[in-house]
Coordinates of C-alpha atoms and ligand atoms in Angstrom, one line a residue:
M5 CA 234.1 117.6 56.2
K6 CA 237.2 119.6 56.6
K7 CA 239.2 116.1 56.4
Q8 CA 237.4 115.2 53.2
L9 CA 238.6 118.5 51.6
M10 CA 242.1 117.8 52.6
I11 CA 242.0 114.3 51.1
T12 CA 240.6 115.8 47.9
A13 CA 243.3 118.4 47.7
L14 CA 246.0 115.9 48.4
A15 CA 244.7 113.5 45.8
A16 CA 244.8 116.3 43.3
L17 CA 248.4 117.3 44.2
F18 CA 249.6 113.7 43.9
S19 CA 247.8 113.3 40.4
L20 CA 249.5 116.3 39.0
P21 CA 253.1 114.9 38.6
L22 CA 251.5 111.9 36.8
L23 CA 249.7 114.0 34.4
A24 CA 252.7 116.0 33.7
A25 CA 255.0 113.0 33.1
D26 CA 252.5 111.5 30.6
P27 CA 250.3 114.4 29.2
A28 CA 248.7 112.2 26.4
P29 CA 248.1 108.6 27.3
L30 CA 247.0 106.4 24.3
S31 CA 243.3 106.3 23.5
Q32 CA 241.3 103.2 22.5
G33 CA 239.4 102.7 19.3
E34 CA 237.9 100.3 16.6
V35 CA 239.0 100.8 13.0
R36 CA 236.0 101.5 10.8
K37 CA 237.9 102.3 7.4
V38 CA 241.4 102.8 6.3
D39 CA 242.3 105.0 3.4
V40 CA 246.0 104.7 2.7
A41 CA 246.0 107.0 -0.4
A42 CA 244.3 109.9 1.5
Q43 CA 246.2 109.1 4.7
K44 CA 243.0 108.8 6.6
I45 CA 241.5 106.4 9.0
T46 CA 238.0 106.3 10.5
L47 CA 237.9 105.2 14.0
R48 CA 235.1 104.7 16.6
H49 CA 236.9 105.9 19.5
G50 CA 236.4 106.3 23.3
P51 CA 237.1 109.5 25.1
I52 CA 240.3 111.3 24.2
A53 CA 241.3 113.3 27.3
S54 CA 244.3 115.0 25.7
V55 CA 241.9 116.9 23.2
G56 CA 238.8 116.9 25.3
M57 CA 236.8 114.6 22.9
P58 CA 233.9 112.4 24.0
P59 CA 233.5 108.9 22.4
M60 CA 232.3 109.1 18.6
T61 CA 233.1 107.7 15.2
M62 CA 235.1 110.1 13.1
V63 CA 237.8 110.5 10.4
F64 CA 241.4 111.2 11.4
E65 CA 244.3 112.3 9.3
V66 CA 247.5 110.2 9.9
E67 CA 250.9 111.8 10.2
K68 CA 252.4 109.2 7.8
P69 CA 251.1 106.6 5.6
E70 CA 253.3 103.9 7.3
L71 CA 251.0 104.2 10.4
L72 CA 248.3 102.6 8.5
E73 CA 250.4 99.5 7.3
G74 CA 248.9 96.1 8.4
V75 CA 245.7 98.0 9.9
S76 CA 242.3 96.9 8.7
A77 CA 238.8 97.6 9.5
G78 CA 237.4 95.8 12.5
E79 CA 240.8 95.8 14.4
K80 CA 241.0 97.4 17.8
V81 CA 243.8 99.9 18.2
S82 CA 245.4 102.3 20.6
F83 CA 246.4 105.4 19.4
Q84 CA 247.7 109.0 20.0
V85 CA 246.2 112.1 18.6
Q86 CA 247.4 115.6 18.2
Q87 CA 245.1 118.6 17.5
Q88 CA 246.2 121.3 15.0
G89 CA 243.6 124.0 14.9
N90 CA 240.4 122.0 13.7
R91 CA 242.5 119.1 12.5
Y92 CA 243.1 115.8 14.2
I93 CA 246.1 114.0 13.5
V94 CA 247.0 110.5 14.6
T95 CA 250.6 110.3 15.4
E96 CA 250.9 106.9 16.9
L97 CA 248.7 103.7 16.1
H98 CA 249.0 100.3 17.4
V99 CA 246.8 97.2 16.6
M100 CA 245.8 95.4 19.8
K101 CA 246.3 91.7 19.8
Ligands
LIG7 CU1 236.3 112.2 17.9

């Protein structure tokens, strides 16, 4: 029992530097809709640990319209999202081949 606690504590310690070095890993999603004019993208996304969001389909704002270039519905993407108040802004977007 004690040994198990120790292992858990050690595992937590070792995972901390990893989290600190990479606080927001890329999330995965599938493009549902792209709206270049409105600078918005609809994604069916997996869990986004960095903002504590479960999987769902939702609309994101994008930081700059260039991020949407060559991106179309049906494609799988990896992306980075930043929360600003109640806005969720995609700051990085990559189509997965
Ligand atoms: Cu969401």
